[in-house]
Short mmCIF file of C-alpha atoms in Angstrom, two decimals:
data_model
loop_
_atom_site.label_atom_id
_atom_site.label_comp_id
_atom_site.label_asym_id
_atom_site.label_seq_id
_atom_site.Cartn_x
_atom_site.Cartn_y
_atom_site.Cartn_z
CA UNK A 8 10.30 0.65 22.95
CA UNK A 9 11.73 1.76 19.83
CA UNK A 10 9.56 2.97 17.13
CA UNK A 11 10.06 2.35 13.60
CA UNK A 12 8.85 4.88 10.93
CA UNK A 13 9.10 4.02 6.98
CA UNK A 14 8.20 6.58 4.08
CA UNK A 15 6.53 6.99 1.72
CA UNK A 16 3.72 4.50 2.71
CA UNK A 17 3.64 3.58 -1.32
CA UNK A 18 6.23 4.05 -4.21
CA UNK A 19 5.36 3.66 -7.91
CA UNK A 20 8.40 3.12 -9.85
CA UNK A 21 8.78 1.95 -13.55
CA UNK A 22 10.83 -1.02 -14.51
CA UNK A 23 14.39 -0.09 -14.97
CA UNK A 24 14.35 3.23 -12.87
CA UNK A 25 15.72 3.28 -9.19
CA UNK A 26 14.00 3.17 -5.80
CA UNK A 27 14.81 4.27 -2.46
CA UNK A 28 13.04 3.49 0.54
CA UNK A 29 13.78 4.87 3.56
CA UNK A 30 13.31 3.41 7.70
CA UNK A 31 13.68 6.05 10.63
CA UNK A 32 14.37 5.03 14.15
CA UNK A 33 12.70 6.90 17.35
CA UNK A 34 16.79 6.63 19.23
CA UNK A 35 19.46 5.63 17.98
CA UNK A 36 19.83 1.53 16.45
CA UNK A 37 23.47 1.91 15.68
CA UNK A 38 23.67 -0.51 12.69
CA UNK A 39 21.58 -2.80 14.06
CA UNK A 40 19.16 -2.82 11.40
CA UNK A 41 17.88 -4.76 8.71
CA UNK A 42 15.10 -4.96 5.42
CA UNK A 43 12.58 -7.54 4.66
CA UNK A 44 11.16 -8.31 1.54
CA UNK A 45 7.48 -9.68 1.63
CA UNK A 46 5.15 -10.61 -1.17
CA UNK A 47 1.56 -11.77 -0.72
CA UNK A 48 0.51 -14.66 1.00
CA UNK A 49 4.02 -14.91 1.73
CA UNK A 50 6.52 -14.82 5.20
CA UNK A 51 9.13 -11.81 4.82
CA UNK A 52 12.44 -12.46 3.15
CA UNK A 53 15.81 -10.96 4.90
CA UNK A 54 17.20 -8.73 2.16
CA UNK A 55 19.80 -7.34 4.31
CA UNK A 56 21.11 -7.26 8.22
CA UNK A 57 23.77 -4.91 9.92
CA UNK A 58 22.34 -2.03 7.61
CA UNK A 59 24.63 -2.90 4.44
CA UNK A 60 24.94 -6.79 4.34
CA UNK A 61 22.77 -8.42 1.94
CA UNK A 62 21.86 -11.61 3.08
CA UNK A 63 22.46 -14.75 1.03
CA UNK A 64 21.01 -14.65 -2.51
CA UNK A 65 19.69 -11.26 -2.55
CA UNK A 66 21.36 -9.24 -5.93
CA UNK A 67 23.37 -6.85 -5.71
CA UNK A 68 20.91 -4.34 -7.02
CA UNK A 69 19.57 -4.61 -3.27
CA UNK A 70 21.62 -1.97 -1.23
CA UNK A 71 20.94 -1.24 2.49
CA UNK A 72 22.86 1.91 3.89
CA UNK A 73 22.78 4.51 6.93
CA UNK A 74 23.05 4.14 11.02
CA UNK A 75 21.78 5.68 14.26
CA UNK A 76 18.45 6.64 13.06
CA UNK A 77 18.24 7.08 9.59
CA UNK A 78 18.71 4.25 7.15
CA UNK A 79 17.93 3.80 3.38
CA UNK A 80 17.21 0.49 1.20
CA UNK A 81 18.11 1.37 -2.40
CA UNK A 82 17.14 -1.05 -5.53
CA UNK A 83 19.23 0.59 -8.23
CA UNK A 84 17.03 -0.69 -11.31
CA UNK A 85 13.54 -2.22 -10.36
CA UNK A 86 12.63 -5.81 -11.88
CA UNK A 87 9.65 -7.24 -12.05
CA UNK A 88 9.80 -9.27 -9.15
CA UNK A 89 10.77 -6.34 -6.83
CA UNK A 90 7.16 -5.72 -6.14
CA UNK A 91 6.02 -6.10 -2.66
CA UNK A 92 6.04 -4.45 1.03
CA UNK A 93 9.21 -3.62 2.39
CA UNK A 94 9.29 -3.52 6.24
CA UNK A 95 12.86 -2.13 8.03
CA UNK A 96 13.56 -3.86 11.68
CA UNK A 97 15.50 -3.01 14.43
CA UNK A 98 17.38 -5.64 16.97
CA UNK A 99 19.23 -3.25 18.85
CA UNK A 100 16.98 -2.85 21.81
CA UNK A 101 15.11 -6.30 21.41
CA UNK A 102 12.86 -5.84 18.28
CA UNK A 103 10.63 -3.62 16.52
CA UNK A 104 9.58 -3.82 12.83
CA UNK A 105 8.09 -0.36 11.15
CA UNK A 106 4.79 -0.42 8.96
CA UNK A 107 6.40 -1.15 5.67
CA UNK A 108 6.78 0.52 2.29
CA UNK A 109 4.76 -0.95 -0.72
CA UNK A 110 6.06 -0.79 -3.72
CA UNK A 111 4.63 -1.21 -6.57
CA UNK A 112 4.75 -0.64 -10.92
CA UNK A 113 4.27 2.45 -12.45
CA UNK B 177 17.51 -27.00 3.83
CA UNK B 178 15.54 -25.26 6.84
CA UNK B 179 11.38 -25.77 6.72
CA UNK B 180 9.14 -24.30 9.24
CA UNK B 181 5.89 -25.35 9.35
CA UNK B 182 3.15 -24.06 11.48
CA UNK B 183 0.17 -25.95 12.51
CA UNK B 184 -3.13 -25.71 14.73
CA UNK B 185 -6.44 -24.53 15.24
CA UNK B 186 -7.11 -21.19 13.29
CA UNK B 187 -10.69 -20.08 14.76
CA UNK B 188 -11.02 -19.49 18.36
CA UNK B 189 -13.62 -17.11 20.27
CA UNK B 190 -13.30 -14.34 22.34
CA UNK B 191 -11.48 -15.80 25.72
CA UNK B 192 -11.04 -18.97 24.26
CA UNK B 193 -7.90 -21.35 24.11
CA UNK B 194 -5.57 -22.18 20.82
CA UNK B 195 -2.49 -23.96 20.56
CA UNK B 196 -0.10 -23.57 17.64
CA UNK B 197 2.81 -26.05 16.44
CA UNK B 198 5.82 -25.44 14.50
CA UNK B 199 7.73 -28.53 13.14
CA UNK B 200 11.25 -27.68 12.01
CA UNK B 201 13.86 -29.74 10.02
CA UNK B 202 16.57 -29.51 7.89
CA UNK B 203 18.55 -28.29 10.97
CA UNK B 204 20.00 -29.12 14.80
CA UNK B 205 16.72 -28.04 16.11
CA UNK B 206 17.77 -28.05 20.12
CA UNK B 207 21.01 -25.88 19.03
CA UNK B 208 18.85 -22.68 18.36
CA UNK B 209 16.47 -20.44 20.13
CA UNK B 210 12.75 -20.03 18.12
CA UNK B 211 10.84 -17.24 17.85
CA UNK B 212 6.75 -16.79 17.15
CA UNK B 213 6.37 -13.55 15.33
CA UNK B 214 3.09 -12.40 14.35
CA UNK B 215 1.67 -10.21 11.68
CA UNK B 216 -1.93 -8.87 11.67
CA UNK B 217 -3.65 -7.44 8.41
CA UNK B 218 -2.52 -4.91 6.59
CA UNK B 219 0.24 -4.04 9.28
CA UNK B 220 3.72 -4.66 9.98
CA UNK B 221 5.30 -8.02 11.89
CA UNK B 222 5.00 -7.98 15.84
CA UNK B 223 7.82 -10.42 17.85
CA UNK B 224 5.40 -12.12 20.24
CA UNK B 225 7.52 -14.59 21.99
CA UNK B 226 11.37 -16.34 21.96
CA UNK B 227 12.52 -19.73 23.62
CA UNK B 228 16.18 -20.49 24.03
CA UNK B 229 17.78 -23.99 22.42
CA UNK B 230 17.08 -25.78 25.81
CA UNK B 231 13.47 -24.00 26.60
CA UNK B 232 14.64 -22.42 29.73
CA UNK B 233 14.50 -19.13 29.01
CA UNK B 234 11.40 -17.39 27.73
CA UNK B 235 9.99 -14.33 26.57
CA UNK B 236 7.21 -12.58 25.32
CA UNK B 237 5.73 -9.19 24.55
CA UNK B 238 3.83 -7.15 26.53
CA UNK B 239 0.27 -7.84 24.94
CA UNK B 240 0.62 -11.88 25.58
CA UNK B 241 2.36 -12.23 28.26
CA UNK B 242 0.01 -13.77 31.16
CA UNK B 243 -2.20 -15.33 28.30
CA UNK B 244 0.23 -16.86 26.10
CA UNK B 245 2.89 -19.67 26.73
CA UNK B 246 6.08 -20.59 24.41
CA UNK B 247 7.28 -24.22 25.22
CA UNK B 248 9.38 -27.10 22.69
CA UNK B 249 9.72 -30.76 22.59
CA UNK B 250 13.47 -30.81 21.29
CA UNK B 251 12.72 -34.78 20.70
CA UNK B 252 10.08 -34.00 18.60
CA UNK B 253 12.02 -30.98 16.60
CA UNK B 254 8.71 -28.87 17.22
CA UNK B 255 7.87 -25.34 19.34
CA UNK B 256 4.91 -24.57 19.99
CA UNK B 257 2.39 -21.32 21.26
CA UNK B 258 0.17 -21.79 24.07
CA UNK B 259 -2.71 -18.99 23.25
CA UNK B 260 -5.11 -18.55 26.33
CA UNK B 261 -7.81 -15.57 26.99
CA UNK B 262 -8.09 -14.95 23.30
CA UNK B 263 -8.81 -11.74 22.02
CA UNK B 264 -10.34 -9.91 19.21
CA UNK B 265 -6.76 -8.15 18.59
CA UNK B 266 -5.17 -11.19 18.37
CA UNK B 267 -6.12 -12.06 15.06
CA UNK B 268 -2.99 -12.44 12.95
CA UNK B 269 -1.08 -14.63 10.39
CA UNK B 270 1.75 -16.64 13.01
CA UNK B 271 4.74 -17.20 11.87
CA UNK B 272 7.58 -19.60 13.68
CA UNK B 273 11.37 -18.26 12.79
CA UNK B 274 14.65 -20.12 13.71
CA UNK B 275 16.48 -17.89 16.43
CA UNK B 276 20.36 -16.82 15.35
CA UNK B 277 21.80 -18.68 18.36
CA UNK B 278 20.65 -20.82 21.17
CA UNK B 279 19.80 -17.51 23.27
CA UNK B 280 16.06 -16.50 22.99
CA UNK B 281 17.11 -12.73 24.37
CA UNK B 282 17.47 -10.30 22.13
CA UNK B 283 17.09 -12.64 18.89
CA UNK B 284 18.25 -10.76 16.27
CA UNK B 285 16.64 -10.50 12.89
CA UNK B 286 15.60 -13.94 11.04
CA UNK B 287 16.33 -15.55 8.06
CA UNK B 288 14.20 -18.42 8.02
CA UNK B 289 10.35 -17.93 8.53
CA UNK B 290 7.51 -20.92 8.37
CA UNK B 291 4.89 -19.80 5.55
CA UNK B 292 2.60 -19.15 8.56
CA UNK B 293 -0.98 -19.65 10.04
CA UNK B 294 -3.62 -17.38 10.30
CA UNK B 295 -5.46 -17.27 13.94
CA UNK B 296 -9.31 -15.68 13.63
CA UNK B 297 -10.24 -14.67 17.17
CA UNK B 298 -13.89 -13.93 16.63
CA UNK B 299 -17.67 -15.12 18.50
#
């Protein structure tokens, strides 16, 4: 099974400043990869698949980059509604989620 | 628009039996695999079981399989999870998501998610 690492476990970023997030694979995923978006009582939301392509609706502040094992979610200027846990999965040996990233407001 | 929306007992005991539903619409239901994909507190989402479009082909993770059974009524746009020999570590918020394709192997990553139901497995 493939094994999913995220760091940091918690960000603290102020409104306006940029955030990166970043997902580690055990072997390599190729670009099979992609980022959720989940907010409380809530199911995740698919920010991006294929490491880079954000999914319908997401803005374009949301950018997913990297392959093999290391990837990266960047939010280039934090809004409000950014807050929330950020989990990377893998689908390139059937799938694995990692433990998520929250992030939350300065 | 695509709605999930999961159903079903919520408190079971210890070696107990549950059954969850998921009713979907807003989409050619029997034209895509589902998936049950499950997400225990405070941690990260666990795939716990696919079925293809025409429910022939099934799957599940290691920790269920023996104890839990996928199946769908394709009249009745609905999947649902079979959850027998309950355990404590099965306590989780379910969710139902719509596969990418008809195949239930290797599903892929998932758009659309039901809101979810939260299973208690406690005596």
């Amino acid at each position: 099974e493939i094994v999913m690492t995220q760091s940091p476990a918690t960000l603290s970023v102020s409104p306006g400043e940029r955030a990166t997030l970043s997902c580690r694979a055990s072997q390599s995923v190729s670009g099979n990869l992609a980022w959720y978006q989940q907010k409380p009582g809530q199911a995740p939301r698919l920010l991006i698949s294929g490491a880079t392509t954000r999914a319908t609706g997401v803005p374009a502040r949301f950018s997913g980059s990297g392959s093999g094992t290391e990837f990266t979610l960047t939010i280039s200027s934090l809004q409000s509604e950014d807050f929330g846990i950020y989990y990377c999965q893998q689908y390139h040996d059937w799938l694995t989620f990692g433990p998520g990233t929250k992030l939350d407001f300065k | 628009e695509v709605q999930l929306l999961e159903s079903g007992a919520t408190l079971g005991q210890p070696g107990g039996s549950l059954r969850l539903s998921c009713a979907a619409s807003g989409f050619d239901f029997m034209d895509f695999a589902m998936i049950w994909v499950r997400q225990a507190p405070g941690k990260g989402p666990e795939w716990v079981s696919s079925i293809s479009s025409g429910g022939d082909a099934t799957y599940y993770t290691e920790s269920v399989r023996g104890r839990f059974t996928i199946s769908r009524d394709n009249s009745k746009d609905t999947v649902y999870l079979q959850m027998n020999s309950l355990r404590a570590e099965d306590t989780a918020v379910y969710y139902c998501a719509k596969g990418l394709t008809n195949r239930a192997y290797y599903p892929g990553y998932f758009y659309h998610w039901g809101r979810g139901t939260l299973v208690t497995v406690s005596s």
